[in-house]
mmCIF file of C-alpha atoms in Angstrom:
data_model
loop_
_atom_site.group_PDB
_atom_site.id
_atom_site.type_symbol
_atom_site.label_atom_id
_atom_site.label_comp_id
_atom_site.label_asym_id
_atom_site.label_seq_id
_atom_site.Cartn_x
_atom_site.Cartn_y
_atom_site.Cartn_z
ATOM 1 C CA MET A 1 88.271 15.569 34.614
ATOM 2 C CA THR A 2 87.494 19.290 34.341
ATOM 3 C CA SER A 3 84.635 20.594 36.372
ATOM 4 C CA TYR A 4 82.182 23.285 35.318
ATOM 5 C CA GLN A 5 83.740 25.734 37.736
ATOM 6 C CA ASP A 6 87.123 25.262 35.994
ATOM 7 C CA THR A 7 85.723 25.934 32.556
ATOM 8 C CA ALA A 8 83.390 28.783 33.505
ATOM 9 C CA GLU A 9 84.335 32.379 33.084
ATOM 10 C CA PRO A 10 86.558 33.534 35.943
ATOM 11 C CA HIS A 11 83.865 35.854 37.388
ATOM 12 C CA LEU A 12 81.295 33.058 37.344
ATOM 13 C CA ALA A 13 83.661 30.680 39.125
ATOM 14 C CA TYR A 14 84.266 33.376 41.741
ATOM 15 C CA LEU A 15 80.506 33.742 42.277
ATOM 16 C CA MET A 16 80.019 30.008 42.571
ATOM 17 C CA ARG A 17 82.643 29.780 45.321
ATOM 18 C CA ARG A 18 81.153 32.563 47.475
ATOM 19 C CA THR A 19 79.086 31.764 50.486
ATOM 20 C CA ALA A 20 75.373 32.569 50.463
ATOM 21 C CA LEU A 21 74.325 36.118 51.220
ATOM 22 C CA PRO A 22 72.621 36.912 54.582
ATOM 23 C CA MET A 23 68.836 36.675 54.446
ATOM 24 C CA PRO A 24 68.160 40.446 54.489
ATOM 25 C CA ALA A 25 70.543 40.878 51.551
ATOM 26 C CA GLN A 26 68.832 38.102 49.594
ATOM 27 C CA PHE A 27 65.468 39.765 50.293
ATOM 28 C CA ALA A 28 66.760 43.156 49.196
ATOM 29 C CA ILE A 29 68.158 41.725 45.951
ATOM 30 C CA SER A 30 64.936 39.821 45.275
ATOM 31 C CA PHE A 31 62.911 42.927 45.887
ATOM 32 C CA ALA A 32 65.119 45.027 43.608
ATOM 33 C CA VAL A 33 64.826 42.445 40.816
ATOM 34 C CA LEU A 34 61.034 42.385 41.170
ATOM 35 C CA VAL A 35 60.713 46.197 41.109
ATOM 36 C CA THR A 36 62.983 46.362 38.041
ATOM 37 C CA LYS A 37 60.880 43.675 36.304
ATOM 38 C CA TRP A 38 57.697 45.650 37.062
ATOM 39 C CA SER A 39 59.299 48.845 35.762
ATOM 40 C CA VAL A 40 60.330 47.223 32.470
ATOM 41 C CA ARG A 41 56.869 45.738 31.982
ATOM 42 C CA ARG A 42 55.183 49.114 32.624
ATOM 43 C CA ARG A 43 57.473 50.925 30.183
ATOM 44 C CA SER A 44 57.133 48.210 27.524
ATOM 45 C CA ARG A 45 53.337 48.268 27.781
ATOM 46 C CA GLN A 46 53.274 52.065 27.529
ATOM 47 C CA HIS A 47 55.377 51.926 24.400
ATOM 48 C CA LEU A 48 53.283 49.141 22.960
ATOM 49 C CA ALA A 49 50.176 51.238 23.445
ATOM 50 C CA GLN A 50 51.772 54.034 21.395
ATOM 51 C CA LEU A 51 52.620 51.981 18.331
ATOM 52 C CA SER A 52 50.650 52.508 15.142
ATOM 53 C CA ALA A 53 48.736 49.711 13.435
ATOM 54 C CA HIS A 54 51.485 49.585 10.749
ATOM 55 C CA GLN A 55 54.204 49.153 13.411
ATOM 56 C CA LEU A 56 52.172 46.464 15.138
ATOM 57 C CA LYS A 57 51.732 44.628 11.887
ATOM 58 C CA ASP A 58 55.531 44.789 11.367
ATOM 59 C CA ILE A 59 56.144 42.964 14.664
ATOM 60 C CA GLY A 60 53.285 40.519 14.118
ATOM 61 C CA ILE A 61 50.860 41.690 16.748
ATOM 62 C CA THR A 62 47.224 42.588 16.161
ATOM 63 C CA THR A 63 45.762 45.816 17.421
ATOM 64 C CA HIS A 64 43.514 43.871 19.782
ATOM 65 C CA ASP A 65 46.466 41.893 21.234
ATOM 66 C CA ALA A 66 48.437 45.120 21.742
ATOM 67 C CA TYR A 67 45.443 46.702 23.509
ATOM 68 C CA VAL A 68 44.943 43.695 25.764
ATOM 69 C CA GLU A 69 48.666 43.549 26.657
ATOM 70 C CA SER A 70 48.947 47.325 27.191
ATOM 71 C CA THR A 71 46.032 47.377 29.613
ATOM 72 C CA LEU A 72 47.435 44.675 31.931
ATOM 73 C CA PRO A 73 48.694 45.898 35.295
ATOM 74 C CA PHE A 74 52.459 45.962 35.661
ATOM 75 C CA TRP A 75 52.445 43.099 38.129
ATOM 76 C CA ARG A 76 50.763 40.647 35.706
ATOM 77 C CA SER A 77 52.876 38.833 33.149
#
């Protein structure tokens, strides 16, 4: 029988065989992912706020929905 690790991409199999990272490294990676997520949200909301009514209609969002989403703080999803 073939296991998932045998059929996975070589780099994924390598990552699955590795030991867990030390706690400070796990914390640093988690923090970096969180800050990146916040940055993407902030940028996306800024761009959303700049779209015209016609552009919002093209993507299926009302002006009110765009306003509500664009005024949310970056840490709220």
